[in-house]
PDB file of C-alpha atoms in Angstrom:
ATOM      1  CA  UNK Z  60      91.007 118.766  77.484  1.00 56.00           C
ATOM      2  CA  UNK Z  61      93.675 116.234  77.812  1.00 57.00           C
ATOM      3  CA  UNK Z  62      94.758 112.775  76.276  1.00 58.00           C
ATOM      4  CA  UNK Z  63      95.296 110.970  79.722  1.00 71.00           C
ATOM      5  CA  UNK Z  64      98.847 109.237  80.880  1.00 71.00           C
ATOM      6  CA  UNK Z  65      97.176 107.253  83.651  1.00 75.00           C
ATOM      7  CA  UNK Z  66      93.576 106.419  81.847  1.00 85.00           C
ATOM      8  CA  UNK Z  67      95.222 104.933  78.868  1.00 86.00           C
ATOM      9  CA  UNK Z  68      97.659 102.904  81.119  1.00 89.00           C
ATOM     10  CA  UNK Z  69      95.019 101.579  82.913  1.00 90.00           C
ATOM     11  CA  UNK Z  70      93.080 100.604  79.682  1.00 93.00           C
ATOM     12  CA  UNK Z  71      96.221  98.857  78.569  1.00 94.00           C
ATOM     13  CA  UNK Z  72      96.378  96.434  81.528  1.00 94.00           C
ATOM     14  CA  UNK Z  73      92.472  95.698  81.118  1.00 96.00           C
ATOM     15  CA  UNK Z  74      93.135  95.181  77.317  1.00 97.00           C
ATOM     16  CA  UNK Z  75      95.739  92.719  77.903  1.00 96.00           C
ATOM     17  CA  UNK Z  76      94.147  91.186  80.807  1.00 96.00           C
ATOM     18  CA  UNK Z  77      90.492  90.735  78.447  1.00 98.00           C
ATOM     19  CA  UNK Z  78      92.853  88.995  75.636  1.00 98.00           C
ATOM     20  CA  UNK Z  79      94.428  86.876  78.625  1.00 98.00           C
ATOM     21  CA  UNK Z  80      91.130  86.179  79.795  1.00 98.00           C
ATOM     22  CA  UNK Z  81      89.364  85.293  76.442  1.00 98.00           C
ATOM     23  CA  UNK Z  82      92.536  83.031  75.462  1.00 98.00           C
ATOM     24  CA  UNK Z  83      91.556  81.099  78.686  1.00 97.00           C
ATOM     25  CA  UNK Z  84      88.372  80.644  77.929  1.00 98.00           C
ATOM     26  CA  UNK Z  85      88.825  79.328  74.396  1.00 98.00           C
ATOM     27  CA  UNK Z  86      87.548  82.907  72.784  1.00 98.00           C
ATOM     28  CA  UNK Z  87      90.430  82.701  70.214  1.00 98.00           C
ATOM     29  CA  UNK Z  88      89.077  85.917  68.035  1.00 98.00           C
ATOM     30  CA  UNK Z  89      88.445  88.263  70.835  1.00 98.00           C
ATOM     31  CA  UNK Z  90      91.596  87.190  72.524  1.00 98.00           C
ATOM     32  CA  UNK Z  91      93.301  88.346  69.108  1.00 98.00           C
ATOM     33  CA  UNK Z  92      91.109  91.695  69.182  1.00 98.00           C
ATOM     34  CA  UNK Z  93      91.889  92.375  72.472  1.00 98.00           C
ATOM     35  CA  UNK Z  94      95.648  91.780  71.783  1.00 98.00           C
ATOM     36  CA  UNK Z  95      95.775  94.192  69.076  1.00 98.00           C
ATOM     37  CA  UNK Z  96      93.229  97.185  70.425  1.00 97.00           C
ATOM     38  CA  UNK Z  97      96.587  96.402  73.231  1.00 97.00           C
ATOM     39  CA  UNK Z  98      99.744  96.773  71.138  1.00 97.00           C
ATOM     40  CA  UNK Z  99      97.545  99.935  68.807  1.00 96.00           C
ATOM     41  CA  UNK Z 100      97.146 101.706  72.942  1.00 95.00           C
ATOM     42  CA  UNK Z 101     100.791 100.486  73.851  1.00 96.00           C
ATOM     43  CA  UNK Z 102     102.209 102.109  70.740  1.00 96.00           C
ATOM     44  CA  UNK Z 103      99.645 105.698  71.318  1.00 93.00           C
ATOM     45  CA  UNK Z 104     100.398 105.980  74.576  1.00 94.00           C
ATOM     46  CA  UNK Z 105     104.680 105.607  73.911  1.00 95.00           C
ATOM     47  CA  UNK Z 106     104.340 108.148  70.720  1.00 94.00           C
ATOM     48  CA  UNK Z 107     101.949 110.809  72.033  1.00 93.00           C
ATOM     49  CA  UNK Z 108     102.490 110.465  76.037  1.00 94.00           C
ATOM     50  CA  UNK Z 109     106.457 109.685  76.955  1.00 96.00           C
ATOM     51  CA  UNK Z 110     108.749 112.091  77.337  1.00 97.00           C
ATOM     52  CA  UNK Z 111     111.795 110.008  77.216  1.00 96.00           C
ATOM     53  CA  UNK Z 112     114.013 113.167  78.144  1.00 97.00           C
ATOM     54  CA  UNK Z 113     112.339 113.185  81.565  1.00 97.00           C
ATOM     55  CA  UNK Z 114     111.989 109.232  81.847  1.00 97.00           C
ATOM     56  CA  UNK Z 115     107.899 109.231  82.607  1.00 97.00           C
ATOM     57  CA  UNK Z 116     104.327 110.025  80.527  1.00 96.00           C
ATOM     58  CA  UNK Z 117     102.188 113.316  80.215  1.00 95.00           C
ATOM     59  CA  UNK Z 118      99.281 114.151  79.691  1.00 93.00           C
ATOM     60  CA  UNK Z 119      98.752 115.504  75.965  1.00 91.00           C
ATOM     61  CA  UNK Z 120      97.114 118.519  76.073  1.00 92.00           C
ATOM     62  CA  UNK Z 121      94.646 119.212  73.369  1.00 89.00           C
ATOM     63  CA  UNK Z 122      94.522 122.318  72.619  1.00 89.00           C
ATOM     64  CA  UNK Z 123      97.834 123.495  73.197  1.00 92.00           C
ATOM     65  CA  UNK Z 124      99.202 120.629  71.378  1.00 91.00           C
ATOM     66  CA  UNK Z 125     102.052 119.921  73.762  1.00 93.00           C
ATOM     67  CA  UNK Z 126     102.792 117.859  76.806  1.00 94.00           C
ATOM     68  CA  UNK Z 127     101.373 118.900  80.288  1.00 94.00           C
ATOM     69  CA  UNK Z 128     104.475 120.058  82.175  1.00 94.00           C
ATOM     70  CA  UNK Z 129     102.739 118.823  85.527  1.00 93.00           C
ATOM     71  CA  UNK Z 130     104.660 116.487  88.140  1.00 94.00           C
ATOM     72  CA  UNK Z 131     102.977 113.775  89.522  1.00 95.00           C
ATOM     73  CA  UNK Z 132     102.728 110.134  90.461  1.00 96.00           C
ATOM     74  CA  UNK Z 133     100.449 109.104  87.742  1.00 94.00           C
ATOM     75  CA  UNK Z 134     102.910 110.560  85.684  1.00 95.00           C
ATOM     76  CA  UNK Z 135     104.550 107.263  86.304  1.00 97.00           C
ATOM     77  CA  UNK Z 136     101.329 105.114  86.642  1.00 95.00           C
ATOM     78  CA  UNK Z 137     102.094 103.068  83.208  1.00 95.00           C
ATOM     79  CA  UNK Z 138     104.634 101.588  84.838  1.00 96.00           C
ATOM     80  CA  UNK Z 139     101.528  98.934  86.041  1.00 95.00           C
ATOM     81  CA  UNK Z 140     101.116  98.576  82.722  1.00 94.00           C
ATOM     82  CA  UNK Z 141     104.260  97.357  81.814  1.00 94.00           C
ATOM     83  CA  UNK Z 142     105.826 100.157  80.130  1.00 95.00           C
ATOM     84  CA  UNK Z 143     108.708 100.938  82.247  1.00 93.00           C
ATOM     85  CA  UNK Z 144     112.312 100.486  81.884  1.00 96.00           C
ATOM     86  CA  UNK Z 145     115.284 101.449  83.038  1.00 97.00           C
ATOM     87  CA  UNK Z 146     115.235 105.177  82.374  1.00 97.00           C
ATOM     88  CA  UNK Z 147     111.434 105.514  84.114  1.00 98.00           C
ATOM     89  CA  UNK Z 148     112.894 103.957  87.265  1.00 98.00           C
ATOM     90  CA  UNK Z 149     115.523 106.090  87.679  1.00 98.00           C
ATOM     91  CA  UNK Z 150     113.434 109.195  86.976  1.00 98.00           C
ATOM     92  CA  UNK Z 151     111.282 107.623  89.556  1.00 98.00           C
ATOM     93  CA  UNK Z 152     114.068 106.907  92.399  1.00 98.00           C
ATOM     94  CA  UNK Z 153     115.477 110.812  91.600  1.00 98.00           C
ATOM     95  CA  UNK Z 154     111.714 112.511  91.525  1.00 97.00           C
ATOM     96  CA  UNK Z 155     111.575 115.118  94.261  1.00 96.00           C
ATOM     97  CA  UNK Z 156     107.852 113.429  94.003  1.00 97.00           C
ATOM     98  CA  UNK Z 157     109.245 110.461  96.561  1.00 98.00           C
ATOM     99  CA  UNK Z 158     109.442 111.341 100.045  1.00 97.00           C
ATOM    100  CA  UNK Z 159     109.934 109.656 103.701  1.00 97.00           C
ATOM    101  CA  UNK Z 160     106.430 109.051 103.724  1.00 97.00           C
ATOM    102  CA  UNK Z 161     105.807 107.415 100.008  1.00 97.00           C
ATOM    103  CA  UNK Z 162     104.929 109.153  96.813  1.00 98.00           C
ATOM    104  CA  UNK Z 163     103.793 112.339  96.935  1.00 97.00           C
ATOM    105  CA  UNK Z 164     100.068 112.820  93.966  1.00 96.00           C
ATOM    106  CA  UNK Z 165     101.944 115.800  93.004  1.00 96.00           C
ATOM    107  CA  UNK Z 166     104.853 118.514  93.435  1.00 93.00           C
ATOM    108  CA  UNK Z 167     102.154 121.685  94.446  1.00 91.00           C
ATOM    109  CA  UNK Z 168     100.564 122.220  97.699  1.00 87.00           C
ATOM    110  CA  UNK Z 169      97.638 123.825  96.642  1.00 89.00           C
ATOM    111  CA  UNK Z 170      95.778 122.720  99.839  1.00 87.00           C
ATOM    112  CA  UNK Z 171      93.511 120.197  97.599  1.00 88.00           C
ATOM    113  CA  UNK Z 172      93.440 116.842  98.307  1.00 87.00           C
ATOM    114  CA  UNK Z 173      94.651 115.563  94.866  1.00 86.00           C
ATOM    115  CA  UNK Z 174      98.108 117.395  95.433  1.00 87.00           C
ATOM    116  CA  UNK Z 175     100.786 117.410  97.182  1.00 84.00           C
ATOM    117  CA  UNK Z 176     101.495 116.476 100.433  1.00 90.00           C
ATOM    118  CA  UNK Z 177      99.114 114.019 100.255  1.00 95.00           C
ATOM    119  CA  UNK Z 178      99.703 110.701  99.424  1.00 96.00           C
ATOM    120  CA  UNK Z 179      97.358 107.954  98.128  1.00 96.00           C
ATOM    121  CA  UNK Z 180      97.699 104.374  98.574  1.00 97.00           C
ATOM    122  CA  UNK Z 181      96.004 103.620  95.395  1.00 96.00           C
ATOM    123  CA  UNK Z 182      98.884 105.132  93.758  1.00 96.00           C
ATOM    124  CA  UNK Z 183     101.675 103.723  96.002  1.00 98.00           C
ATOM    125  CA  UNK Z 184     100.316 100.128  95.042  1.00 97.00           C
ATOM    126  CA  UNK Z 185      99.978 101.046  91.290  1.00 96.00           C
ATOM    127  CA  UNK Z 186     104.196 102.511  91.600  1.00 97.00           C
ATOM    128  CA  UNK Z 187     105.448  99.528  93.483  1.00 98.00           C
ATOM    129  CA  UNK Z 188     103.640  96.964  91.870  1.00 97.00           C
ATOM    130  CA  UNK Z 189     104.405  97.760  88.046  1.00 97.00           C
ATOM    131  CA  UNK Z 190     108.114  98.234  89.635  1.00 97.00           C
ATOM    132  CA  UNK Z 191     108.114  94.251  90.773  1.00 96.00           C
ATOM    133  CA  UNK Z 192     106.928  93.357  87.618  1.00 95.00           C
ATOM    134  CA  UNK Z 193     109.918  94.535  86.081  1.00 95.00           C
ATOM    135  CA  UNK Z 194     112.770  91.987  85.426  1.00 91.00           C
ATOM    136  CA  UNK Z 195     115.053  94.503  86.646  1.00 94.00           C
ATOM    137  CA  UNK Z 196     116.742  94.093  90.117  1.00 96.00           C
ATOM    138  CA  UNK Z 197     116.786  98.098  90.693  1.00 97.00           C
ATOM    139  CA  UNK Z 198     112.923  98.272  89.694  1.00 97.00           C
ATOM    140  CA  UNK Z 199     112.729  96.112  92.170  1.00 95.00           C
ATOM    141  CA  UNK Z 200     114.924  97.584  94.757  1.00 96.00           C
ATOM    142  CA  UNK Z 201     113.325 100.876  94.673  1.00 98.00           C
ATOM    143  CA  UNK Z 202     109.659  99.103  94.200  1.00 97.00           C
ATOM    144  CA  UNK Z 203     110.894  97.763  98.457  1.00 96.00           C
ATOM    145  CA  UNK Z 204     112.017 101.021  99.403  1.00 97.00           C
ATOM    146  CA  UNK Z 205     108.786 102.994  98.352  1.00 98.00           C
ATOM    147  CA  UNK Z 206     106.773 100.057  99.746  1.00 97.00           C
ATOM    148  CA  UNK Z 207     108.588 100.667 103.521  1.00 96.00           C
ATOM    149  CA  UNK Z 208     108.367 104.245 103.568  1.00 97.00           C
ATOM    150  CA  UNK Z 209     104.448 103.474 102.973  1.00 97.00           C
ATOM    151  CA  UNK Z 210     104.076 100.595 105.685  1.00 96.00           C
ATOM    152  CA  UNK Z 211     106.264 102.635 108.231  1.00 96.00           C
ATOM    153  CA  UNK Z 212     104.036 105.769 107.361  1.00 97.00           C
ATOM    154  CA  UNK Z 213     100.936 104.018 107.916  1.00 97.00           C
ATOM    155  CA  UNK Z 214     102.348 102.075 111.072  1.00 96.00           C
ATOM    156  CA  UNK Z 215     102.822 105.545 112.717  1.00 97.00           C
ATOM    157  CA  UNK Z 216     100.034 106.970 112.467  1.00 96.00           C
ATOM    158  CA  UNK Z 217      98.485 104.107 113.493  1.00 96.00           C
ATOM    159  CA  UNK Z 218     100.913 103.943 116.702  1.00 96.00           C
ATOM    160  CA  UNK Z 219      99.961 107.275 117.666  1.00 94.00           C
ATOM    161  CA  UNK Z 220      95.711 107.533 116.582  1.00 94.00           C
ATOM    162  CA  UNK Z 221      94.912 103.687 116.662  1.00 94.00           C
ATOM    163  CA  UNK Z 222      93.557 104.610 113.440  1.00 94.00           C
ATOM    164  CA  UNK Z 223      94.237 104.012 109.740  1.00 95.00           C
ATOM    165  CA  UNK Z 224      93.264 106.971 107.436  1.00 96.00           C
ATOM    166  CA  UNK Z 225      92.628 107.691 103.405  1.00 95.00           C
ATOM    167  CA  UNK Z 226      95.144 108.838 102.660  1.00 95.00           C
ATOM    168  CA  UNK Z 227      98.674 110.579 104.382  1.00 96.00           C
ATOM    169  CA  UNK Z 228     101.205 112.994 103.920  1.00 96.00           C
ATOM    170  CA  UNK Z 229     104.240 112.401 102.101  1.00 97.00           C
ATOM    171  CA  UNK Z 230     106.531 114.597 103.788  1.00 95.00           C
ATOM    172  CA  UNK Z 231     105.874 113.523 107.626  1.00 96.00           C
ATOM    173  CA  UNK Z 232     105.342 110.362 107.919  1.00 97.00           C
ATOM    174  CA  UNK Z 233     103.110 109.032 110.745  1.00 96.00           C
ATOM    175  CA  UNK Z 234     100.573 112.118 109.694  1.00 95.00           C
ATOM    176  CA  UNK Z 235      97.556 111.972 108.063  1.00 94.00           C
ATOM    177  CA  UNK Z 236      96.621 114.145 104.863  1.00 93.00           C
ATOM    178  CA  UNK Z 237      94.183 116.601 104.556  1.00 91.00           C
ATOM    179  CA  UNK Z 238      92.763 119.435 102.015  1.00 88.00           C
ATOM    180  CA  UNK Z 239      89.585 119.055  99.917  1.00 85.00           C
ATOM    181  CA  UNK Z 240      86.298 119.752 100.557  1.00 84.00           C
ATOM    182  CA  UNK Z 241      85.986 117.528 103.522  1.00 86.00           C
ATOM    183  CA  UNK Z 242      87.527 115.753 106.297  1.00 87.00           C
ATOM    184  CA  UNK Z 243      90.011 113.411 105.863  1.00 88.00           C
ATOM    185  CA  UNK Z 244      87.974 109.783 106.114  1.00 88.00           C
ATOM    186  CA  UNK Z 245      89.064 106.738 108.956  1.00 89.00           C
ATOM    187  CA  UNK Z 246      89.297 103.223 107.833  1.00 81.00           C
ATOM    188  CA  UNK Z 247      89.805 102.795 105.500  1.00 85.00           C
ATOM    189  CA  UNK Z 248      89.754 100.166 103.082  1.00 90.00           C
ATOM    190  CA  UNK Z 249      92.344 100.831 100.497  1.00 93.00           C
ATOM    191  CA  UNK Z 250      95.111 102.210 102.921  1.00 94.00           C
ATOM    192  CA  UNK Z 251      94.063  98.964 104.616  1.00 95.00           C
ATOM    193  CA  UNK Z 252      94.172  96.415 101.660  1.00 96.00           C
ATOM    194  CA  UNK Z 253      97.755  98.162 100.458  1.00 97.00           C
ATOM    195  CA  UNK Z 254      99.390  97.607 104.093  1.00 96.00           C
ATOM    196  CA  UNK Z 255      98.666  93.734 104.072  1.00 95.00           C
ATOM    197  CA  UNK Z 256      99.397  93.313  99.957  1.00 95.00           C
ATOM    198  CA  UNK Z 257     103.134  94.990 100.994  1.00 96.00           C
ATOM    199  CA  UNK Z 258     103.082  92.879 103.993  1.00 94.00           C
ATOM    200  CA  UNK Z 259     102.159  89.534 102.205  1.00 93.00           C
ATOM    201  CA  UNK Z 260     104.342  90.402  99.197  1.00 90.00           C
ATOM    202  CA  UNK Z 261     107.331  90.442 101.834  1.00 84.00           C
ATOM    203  CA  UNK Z 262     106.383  88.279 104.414  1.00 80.00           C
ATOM    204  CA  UNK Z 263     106.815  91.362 106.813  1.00 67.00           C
ATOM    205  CA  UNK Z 264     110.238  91.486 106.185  1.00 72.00           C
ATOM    206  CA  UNK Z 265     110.589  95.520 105.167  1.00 73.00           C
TER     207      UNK Z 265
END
């Protein structure tokens, strides 16, 4: 059993989004709730989760009472949430996790689909995009750079199958990823819906 890096980042946003939303709307005490079940996660997930010798979150695991030593990109998914700085993006920019082809789910090839090579764009988008929201101009550099090699990745394969897939490997771009208990799908709507958010966030200029 784990205590989960990327679950409780993702719970963060939604926390501070539902006291964002409930200020809007005039909802003055669940906008405070919200705000404080936010800064009780932010300060959990900081104490428990970051390892601020290796510049990204764990998992905690349970039972062992330690952090997970296991590389991957959600190690660096709080980032979305607005937890990164300085150290995270340079642990991020120097992670043999990023590759020509994007970010790699995780350092193993294990020939599952949830490992390495593949990469997912769900994950790319979650990287890049908590790396723009930074007010940090090498956050931002290095949110570009990860957001090319996924367009140019994507754009291969596409060159050379007139087809967009679920997800691709990190290592060769232009190639499609693979492992799991099926086939690897065509489409395919988030690889799709990535593409043109990194393509509208730059006016095709990457």
């Amino acid at each position: 059993r784990q205590y989960q890096r990327r679950v409780h980042g993702v719970l963060l946003r939604m926390e501070r989004n539902l006291a964002v939303f409930h200020g809007e709307l005039g909802n003055v005490n669940k906008s405070k709730e919200y705000t404080a079940a936010a800064v009780r996660r932010e300060n959990a997930v900081q104490t428990v989760l970051y390892d601020s010798d290796a510049g990204l979150w764990r998992d905690w695991l349970l039972k062992e009472e330690k952090l997970s030593p296991v590389n991957s990109a959600s190690n660096y998914v709080p980032l979305w949430a607005g937890l990164g700085n300085e150290h995270v993006v340079e642990s991020l920019r120097k992670s043999p996790l990023v590759q020509a082809g994007g970010v790699a789910t995780t350092d193993k090839t294990t020939g599952q689909q949830w490992d390495g090579d593949n990469a997912w764009p769900p994950l790319q988008d979650l990287l890049v995009s908590g790396l723009l929201d930074m007010n940090c101009a090498n956050a931002r550099m290095l949110g570009r750079e990860l957001a090319s090699k996924w367009i140019r990745n994507c754009y291969k394969a596409w060159q050379e199958s007139h087809a967009m897939y679920e997800k691709y490997s990190a290592h060769t771009p232009g190639t499609r990823g693979g492992g799991g208990e099926y086939d690897v799908q065509l489409g395919f709507g988030w690889s799709n819906g990535v593409v043109l958010k990194f393509l509208v966030e730059w006016k095709g200029d990457i």
